[in-house]
Amino acid sequence: MKIALPFGISLGLVGVMTMLSLGLISALPADTQLPIHFTLTGTPTSTAPAMIALLLLPACALFVTAMFALGPRMGGRIKASPGIYLIVWLVTLLILALAHGFIIRHALFTLAAMKATA
């Protein structure tokens, strides 16, 4: 099974997630708390320090990318249905990226609120 395209997409997505996170980490004060868990309606239910909140999902996406990239070498069942495997891989990363988008959104709102009060 060829994994070059999904691997490249995965690494690109992880790179974008990481760059967005690093940019916001440098812009936010160190004691900023950001939401890391949301209800299905998008309401935040728990928070974490900005660095953890912004880097948690890019790290998870990198781990998922590594696991899916190594998967075909470990399991024979994966080779039987490579199309489904690639779809599950990319959908998993899309879900992580969407969740990261919620955190980025809240970080941008927090940054805008800080600048408005300053």
CSV table of N, CA and C in Angstrom, one decimal:
chain,number,residue,atom,x,y,z
A,1,MET,N,0.8,-1.2,0.0
A,1,MET,CA,0.0,0.0,0.0
A,1,MET,C,0.9,1.2,0.0
A,2,LYS,N,0.5,2.2,-0.8
A,2,LYS,CA,1.3,3.5,-0.9
A,2,LYS,C,0.7,4.4,0.1
A,3,ILE,N,1.6,4.9,1.0
A,3,ILE,CA,1.2,5.8,2.0
A,3,ILE,C,1.8,7.2,1.9
A,4,ALA,N,2.5,7.4,0.8
A,4,ALA,CA,3.2,8.7,0.6
A,4,ALA,C,2.2,9.9,0.6
A,5,LEU,N,1.1,9.8,-0.1
A,5,LEU,CA,0.2,10.9,-0.1
A,5,LEU,C,-0.5,11.2,1.2
A,6,PRO,N,-1.1,10.2,1.9
A,6,PRO,CA,-1.7,10.5,3.2
A,6,PRO,C,-0.6,10.9,4.2
A,7,PHE,N,0.6,10.3,4.1
A,7,PHE,CA,1.6,10.7,5.0
A,7,PHE,C,2.0,12.2,4.9
A,8,GLY,N,2.1,12.6,3.6
A,8,GLY,CA,2.4,14.0,3.3
A,8,GLY,C,1.3,14.9,3.8
A,9,ILE,N,0.1,14.5,3.5
A,9,ILE,CA,-1.1,15.3,4.0
A,9,ILE,C,-1.0,15.4,5.5
A,10,SER,N,-0.8,14.3,6.2
A,10,SER,CA,-0.7,14.3,7.6
A,10,SER,C,0.4,15.2,8.2
A,11,LEU,N,1.6,15.1,7.6
A,11,LEU,CA,2.6,15.9,8.1
A,11,LEU,C,2.4,17.4,7.8
A,12,GLY,N,1.8,17.7,6.7
A,12,GLY,CA,1.4,19.1,6.4
A,12,GLY,C,0.4,19.6,7.4
A,13,LEU,N,-0.6,18.8,7.7
A,13,LEU,CA,-1.6,19.2,8.7
A,13,LEU,C,-1.0,19.4,10.1
A,14,VAL,N,-0.1,18.5,10.5
A,14,VAL,CA,0.5,18.6,11.8
A,14,VAL,C,1.4,19.9,11.8
A,15,GLY,N,2.1,20.1,10.7
A,15,GLY,CA,2.9,21.3,10.6
A,15,GLY,C,2.1,22.6,10.7
A,16,VAL,N,1.0,22.7,10.1
A,16,VAL,CA,0.1,23.9,10.1
A,16,VAL,C,-0.5,24.0,11.6
A,17,MET,N,-0.9,22.9,12.2
A,17,MET,CA,-1.4,23.0,13.5
A,17,MET,C,-0.3,23.5,14.5
A,18,THR,N,0.9,23.0,14.3
A,18,THR,CA,2.0,23.3,15.2
A,18,THR,C,2.3,24.8,15.0
A,19,MET,N,2.4,25.3,13.8
A,19,MET,CA,2.8,26.7,13.6
A,19,MET,C,1.7,27.6,14.1
A,20,LEU,N,0.4,27.3,13.9
A,20,LEU,CA,-0.6,28.1,14.5
A,20,LEU,C,-0.5,28.2,16.0
A,21,SER,N,-0.2,27.0,16.6
A,21,SER,CA,-0.1,26.9,18.1
A,21,SER,C,1.1,27.7,18.6
A,22,LEU,N,2.2,27.6,18.0
A,22,LEU,CA,3.4,28.3,18.4
A,22,LEU,C,3.2,29.8,18.3
A,23,GLY,N,2.6,30.2,17.2
A,23,GLY,CA,2.3,31.7,17.0
A,23,GLY,C,1.4,32.2,18.1
A,24,LEU,N,0.4,31.5,18.5
A,24,LEU,CA,-0.5,31.9,19.6
A,24,LEU,C,0.1,31.8,20.9
A,25,ILE,N,1.0,30.8,21.2
A,25,ILE,CA,1.6,30.7,22.4
A,25,ILE,C,2.5,31.9,22.7
A,26,SER,N,3.2,32.4,21.6
A,26,SER,CA,4.1,33.5,21.8
A,26,SER,C,3.3,34.8,22.0
A,27,ALA,N,2.0,34.9,21.5
A,27,ALA,CA,1.2,36.1,21.6
A,27,ALA,C,0.4,36.2,22.9
A,28,LEU,N,0.1,35.0,23.5
A,28,LEU,CA,-0.7,35.0,24.8
A,28,LEU,C,0.2,35.1,26.0
A,29,PRO,N,-0.3,35.7,27.1
A,29,PRO,CA,0.5,35.7,28.3
A,29,PRO,C,0.6,34.3,28.9
A,30,ALA,N,1.7,34.0,29.6
A,30,ALA,CA,2.0,32.7,30.1
A,30,ALA,C,0.9,32.1,31.0
A,31,ASP,N,0.2,32.9,31.7
A,31,ASP,CA,-0.8,32.4,32.6
A,31,ASP,C,-2.2,32.2,32.0
A,32,THR,N,-2.3,32.3,30.7
A,32,THR,CA,-3.6,32.2,30.1
A,32,THR,C,-4.1,30.7,30.1
A,33,GLN,N,-5.4,30.6,30.4
A,33,GLN,CA,-6.0,29.3,30.4
A,33,GLN,C,-6.9,29.2,29.2
A,34,LEU,N,-6.9,28.1,28.5
A,34,LEU,CA,-7.7,27.9,27.3
A,34,LEU,C,-8.5,26.6,27.5
A,35,PRO,N,-9.7,26.5,26.8
A,35,PRO,CA,-10.5,25.3,26.9
A,35,PRO,C,-9.9,24.2,26.2
A,36,ILE,N,-10.0,23.0,26.7
A,36,ILE,CA,-9.5,21.8,26.0
A,36,ILE,C,-10.6,20.7,25.8
A,37,HIS,N,-11.7,20.9,26.4
A,37,HIS,CA,-12.8,19.9,26.3
A,37,HIS,C,-14.1,20.7,26.0
A,38,PHE,N,-14.9,20.2,25.1
A,38,PHE,CA,-16.1,20.9,24.7
A,38,PHE,C,-17.3,19.9,24.7
A,39,THR,N,-18.5,20.5,24.9
A,39,THR,CA,-19.7,19.7,24.7
A,39,THR,C,-19.9,19.6,23.2
A,40,LEU,N,-21.0,18.8,22.8
A,40,LEU,CA,-21.3,18.7,21.4
A,40,LEU,C,-21.8,20.0,20.8
A,41,THR,N,-22.2,20.9,21.6
A,41,THR,CA,-22.7,22.3,21.2
A,41,THR,C,-21.5,23.3,21.1
A,42,GLY,N,-20.3,22.9,21.5
A,42,GLY,CA,-19.2,23.7,21.4
A,42,GLY,C,-18.9,24.5,22.7
A,43,THR,N,-19.6,24.2,23.7
A,43,THR,CA,-19.4,24.9,25.0
A,43,THR,C,-18.2,24.3,25.7
A,44,PRO,N,-17.2,25.1,26.1
A,44,PRO,CA,-16.1,24.6,26.8
A,44,PRO,C,-16.4,24.1,28.2
A,45,THR,N,-15.8,22.9,28.6
A,45,THR,CA,-16.1,22.4,29.9
A,45,THR,C,-14.9,22.3,30.8
A,46,SER,N,-13.7,22.3,30.3
A,46,SER,CA,-12.5,22.3,31.1
A,46,SER,C,-11.4,23.1,30.4
A,47,THR,N,-10.4,23.6,31.2
A,47,THR,CA,-9.3,24.4,30.7
A,47,THR,C,-8.0,23.8,31.1
A,48,ALA,N,-7.0,24.4,30.4
A,48,ALA,CA,-5.6,24.0,30.7
A,48,ALA,C,-4.7,25.2,30.3
A,49,PRO,N,-3.5,25.2,30.8
A,49,PRO,CA,-2.6,26.3,30.4
A,49,PRO,C,-2.4,26.4,28.9
A,50,ALA,N,-2.2,27.6,28.4
A,50,ALA,CA,-2.2,27.8,26.9
A,50,ALA,C,-1.2,26.9,26.2
A,51,MET,N,-0.1,26.7,26.8
A,51,MET,CA,0.9,25.9,26.1
A,51,MET,C,0.4,24.4,25.9
A,52,ILE,N,-0.1,23.9,27.0
A,52,ILE,CA,-0.7,22.5,26.9
A,52,ILE,C,-1.9,22.4,26.0
A,53,ALA,N,-2.8,23.4,26.1
A,53,ALA,CA,-4.0,23.4,25.3
A,53,ALA,C,-3.7,23.5,23.8
A,54,LEU,N,-2.7,24.3,23.4
A,54,LEU,CA,-2.4,24.5,22.0
A,54,LEU,C,-1.5,23.5,21.4
A,55,LEU,N,-0.7,22.8,22.2
A,55,LEU,CA,0.2,21.8,21.7
A,55,LEU,C,-0.2,20.3,21.8
A,56,LEU,N,-1.3,20.1,22.6
A,56,LEU,CA,-1.8,18.8,22.9
A,56,LEU,C,-2.3,18.1,21.6
A,57,LEU,N,-3.1,18.7,20.8
A,57,LEU,CA,-3.7,18.1,19.7
A,57,LEU,C,-2.7,17.9,18.5
A,58,PRO,N,-1.8,18.9,18.3
A,58,PRO,CA,-0.7,18.6,17.3
A,58,PRO,C,0.2,17.4,17.7
A,59,ALA,N,0.4,17.3,19.0
A,59,ALA,CA,1.2,16.1,19.4
A,59,ALA,C,0.4,14.8,19.2
A,60,CYS,N,-0.9,14.9,19.5
A,60,CYS,CA,-1.7,13.7,19.2
A,60,CYS,C,-1.8,13.4,17.7
A,61,ALA,N,-1.9,14.4,16.9
A,61,ALA,CA,-1.9,14.2,15.4
A,61,ALA,C,-0.6,13.6,14.9
A,62,LEU,N,0.5,14.0,15.5
A,62,LEU,CA,1.8,13.5,15.1
A,62,LEU,C,1.9,12.0,15.5
A,63,PHE,N,1.4,11.7,16.7
A,63,PHE,CA,1.3,10.3,17.1
A,63,PHE,C,0.4,9.4,16.3
A,64,VAL,N,-0.7,9.9,15.9
A,64,VAL,CA,-1.7,9.2,15.0
A,64,VAL,C,-1.0,9.0,13.7
A,65,THR,N,-0.4,10.0,13.2
A,65,THR,CA,0.3,9.9,11.9
A,65,THR,C,1.3,8.8,11.9
A,66,ALA,N,2.1,8.7,13.0
A,66,ALA,CA,3.2,7.7,13.1
A,66,ALA,C,2.5,6.3,13.2
A,67,MET,N,1.5,6.2,13.9
A,67,MET,CA,0.8,4.9,14.1
A,67,MET,C,0.2,4.4,12.8
A,68,PHE,N,-0.5,5.3,12.1
A,68,PHE,CA,-1.1,4.9,10.8
A,68,PHE,C,0.0,4.7,9.7
A,69,ALA,N,1.1,5.4,9.8
A,69,ALA,CA,2.2,5.2,8.8
A,69,ALA,C,2.8,3.8,9.0
A,70,LEU,N,3.0,3.4,10.3
A,70,LEU,CA,3.6,2.1,10.6
A,70,LEU,C,2.6,1.0,10.5
A,71,GLY,N,1.3,1.2,10.5
A,71,GLY,CA,0.3,0.2,10.5
A,71,GLY,C,0.4,-0.9,9.4
A,72,PRO,N,0.6,-0.5,8.2
A,72,PRO,CA,0.7,-1.5,7.1
A,72,PRO,C,1.8,-2.4,7.3
A,73,ARG,N,2.9,-2.0,8.0
A,73,ARG,CA,4.0,-3.0,8.2
A,73,ARG,C,3.7,-4.0,9.3
A,74,MET,N,2.7,-3.7,10.1
A,74,MET,CA,2.4,-4.6,11.3
A,74,MET,C,1.3,-5.5,11.1
A,75,GLY,N,0.3,-5.2,10.2
A,75,GLY,CA,-0.9,-6.0,10.2
A,75,GLY,C,-1.3,-6.4,8.8
A,76,GLY,N,-1.6,-7.7,8.6
A,76,GLY,CA,-2.0,-8.2,7.3
A,76,GLY,C,-3.4,-7.8,7.0
A,77,ARG,N,-4.3,-7.5,7.9
A,77,ARG,CA,-5.6,-7.2,7.6
A,77,ARG,C,-5.7,-5.8,7.0
A,78,ILE,N,-4.8,-4.9,7.2
A,78,ILE,CA,-4.8,-3.6,6.7
A,78,ILE,C,-4.6,-3.7,5.2
A,79,LYS,N,-3.7,-4.6,4.7
A,79,LYS,CA,-3.4,-4.7,3.3
A,79,LYS,C,-4.7,-5.2,2.5
A,80,ALA,N,-5.6,-5.8,3.2
A,80,ALA,CA,-6.8,-6.4,2.6
A,80,ALA,C,-7.8,-5.2,2.1
A,81,SER,N,-7.8,-4.1,2.9
A,81,SER,CA,-8.7,-3.0,2.5
A,81,SER,C,-7.9,-1.7,2.7
A,82,PRO,N,-7.0,-1.4,1.8
A,82,PRO,CA,-6.2,-0.2,2.0
A,82,PRO,C,-7.0,1.1,1.8
A,83,GLY,N,-8.1,1.1,1.0
A,83,GLY,CA,-8.9,2.3,0.9
A,83,GLY,C,-9.6,2.7,2.2
A,84,ILE,N,-10.1,1.8,2.8
A,84,ILE,CA,-10.8,2.0,4.1
A,84,ILE,C,-9.8,2.5,5.1
A,85,TYR,N,-8.6,1.9,5.1
A,85,TYR,CA,-7.5,2.3,6.1
A,85,TYR,C,-7.2,3.8,5.9
A,86,LEU,N,-7.0,4.2,4.6
A,86,LEU,CA,-6.6,5.5,4.3
A,86,LEU,C,-7.7,6.5,4.7
A,87,ILE,N,-9.0,6.1,4.5
A,87,ILE,CA,-10.1,7.0,4.8
A,87,ILE,C,-10.1,7.2,6.3
A,88,VAL,N,-10.0,6.1,7.1
A,88,VAL,CA,-10.0,6.2,8.6
A,88,VAL,C,-8.8,7.1,9.0
A,89,TRP,N,-7.7,6.9,8.4
A,89,TRP,CA,-6.5,7.7,8.8
A,89,TRP,C,-6.8,9.2,8.6
A,90,LEU,N,-7.3,9.6,7.4
A,90,LEU,CA,-7.5,11.0,7.1
A,90,LEU,C,-8.7,11.6,7.9
A,91,VAL,N,-9.7,10.8,8.1
A,91,VAL,CA,-10.9,11.2,8.9
A,91,VAL,C,-10.4,11.5,10.4
A,92,THR,N,-9.6,10.6,10.9
A,92,THR,CA,-9.1,10.7,12.3
A,92,THR,C,-8.3,12.0,12.4
A,93,LEU,N,-7.5,12.3,11.4
A,93,LEU,CA,-6.7,13.6,11.5
A,93,LEU,C,-7.6,14.8,11.3
A,94,LEU,N,-8.6,14.7,10.5
A,94,LEU,CA,-9.6,15.8,10.3
A,94,LEU,C,-10.3,16.1,11.6
A,95,ILE,N,-10.7,15.1,12.3
A,95,ILE,CA,-11.4,15.3,13.6
A,95,ILE,C,-10.4,16.0,14.6
A,96,LEU,N,-9.2,15.5,14.6
A,96,LEU,CA,-8.2,16.2,15.5
A,96,LEU,C,-8.0,17.7,15.1
A,97,ALA,N,-7.9,17.9,13.8
A,97,ALA,CA,-7.7,19.3,13.3
A,97,ALA,C,-8.9,20.2,13.6
A,98,LEU,N,-10.1,19.6,13.5
A,98,LEU,CA,-11.3,20.4,13.9
A,98,LEU,C,-11.4,20.7,15.4
A,99,ALA,N,-11.0,19.8,16.2
A,99,ALA,CA,-10.9,20.0,17.6
A,99,ALA,C,-9.9,21.1,17.9
A,100,HIS,N,-8.8,21.0,17.2
A,100,HIS,CA,-7.7,22.0,17.4
A,100,HIS,C,-8.2,23.4,17.0
A,101,GLY,N,-9.0,23.4,15.9
A,101,GLY,CA,-9.6,24.6,15.5
A,101,GLY,C,-10.5,25.3,16.5
A,102,PHE,N,-11.2,24.5,17.3
A,102,PHE,CA,-12.0,25.1,18.4
A,102,PHE,C,-11.1,25.8,19.5
A,103,ILE,N,-10.0,25.1,19.8
A,103,ILE,CA,-9.0,25.7,20.7
A,103,ILE,C,-8.4,26.9,20.2
A,104,ILE,N,-8.0,26.9,18.9
A,104,ILE,CA,-7.4,28.1,18.2
A,104,ILE,C,-8.4,29.2,18.3
A,105,ARG,N,-9.7,28.9,18.0
A,105,ARG,CA,-10.7,29.9,18.0
A,105,ARG,C,-10.8,30.6,19.3
A,106,HIS,N,-10.8,29.8,20.4
A,106,HIS,CA,-10.9,30.4,21.7
A,106,HIS,C,-9.7,31.2,22.1
A,107,ALA,N,-8.5,30.7,21.6
A,107,ALA,CA,-7.3,31.5,21.9
A,107,ALA,C,-7.3,32.8,21.2
A,108,LEU,N,-7.8,32.9,19.9
A,108,LEU,CA,-7.9,34.1,19.2
A,108,LEU,C,-8.9,35.1,19.9
A,109,PHE,N,-10.0,34.5,20.4
A,109,PHE,CA,-11.0,35.4,21.1
A,109,PHE,C,-10.4,35.9,22.4
A,110,THR,N,-9.6,35.1,23.1
A,110,THR,CA,-9.0,35.5,24.3
A,110,THR,C,-8.0,36.6,24.0
A,111,LEU,N,-7.2,36.4,22.9
A,111,LEU,CA,-6.2,37.5,22.5
A,111,LEU,C,-6.9,38.8,22.2
A,112,ALA,N,-8.0,38.7,21.4
A,112,ALA,CA,-8.7,39.9,21.0
A,112,ALA,C,-9.3,40.6,22.3
A,113,ALA,N,-9.8,39.8,23.2
A,113,ALA,CA,-10.4,40.4,24.4
A,113,ALA,C,-9.3,41.1,25.2
A,114,MET,N,-8.1,40.5,25.3
A,114,MET,CA,-7.0,41.1,26.0
A,114,MET,C,-6.6,42.4,25.4
A,115,LYS,N,-6.6,42.5,24.0
A,115,LYS,CA,-6.2,43.7,23.3
A,115,LYS,C,-7.2,44.8,23.5
A,116,ALA,N,-8.5,44.4,23.6
A,116,ALA,CA,-9.6,45.3,23.7
A,116,ALA,C,-9.6,46.0,25.0
A,117,THR,N,-9.2,45.3,26.1
A,117,THR,CA,-9.2,45.8,27.4
A,117,THR,C,-7.9,46.6,27.7
A,118,ALA,N,-6.9,46.4,26.9
A,118,ALA,CA,-5.6,47.0,27.2
A,118,ALA,C,-5.5,48.5,26.7
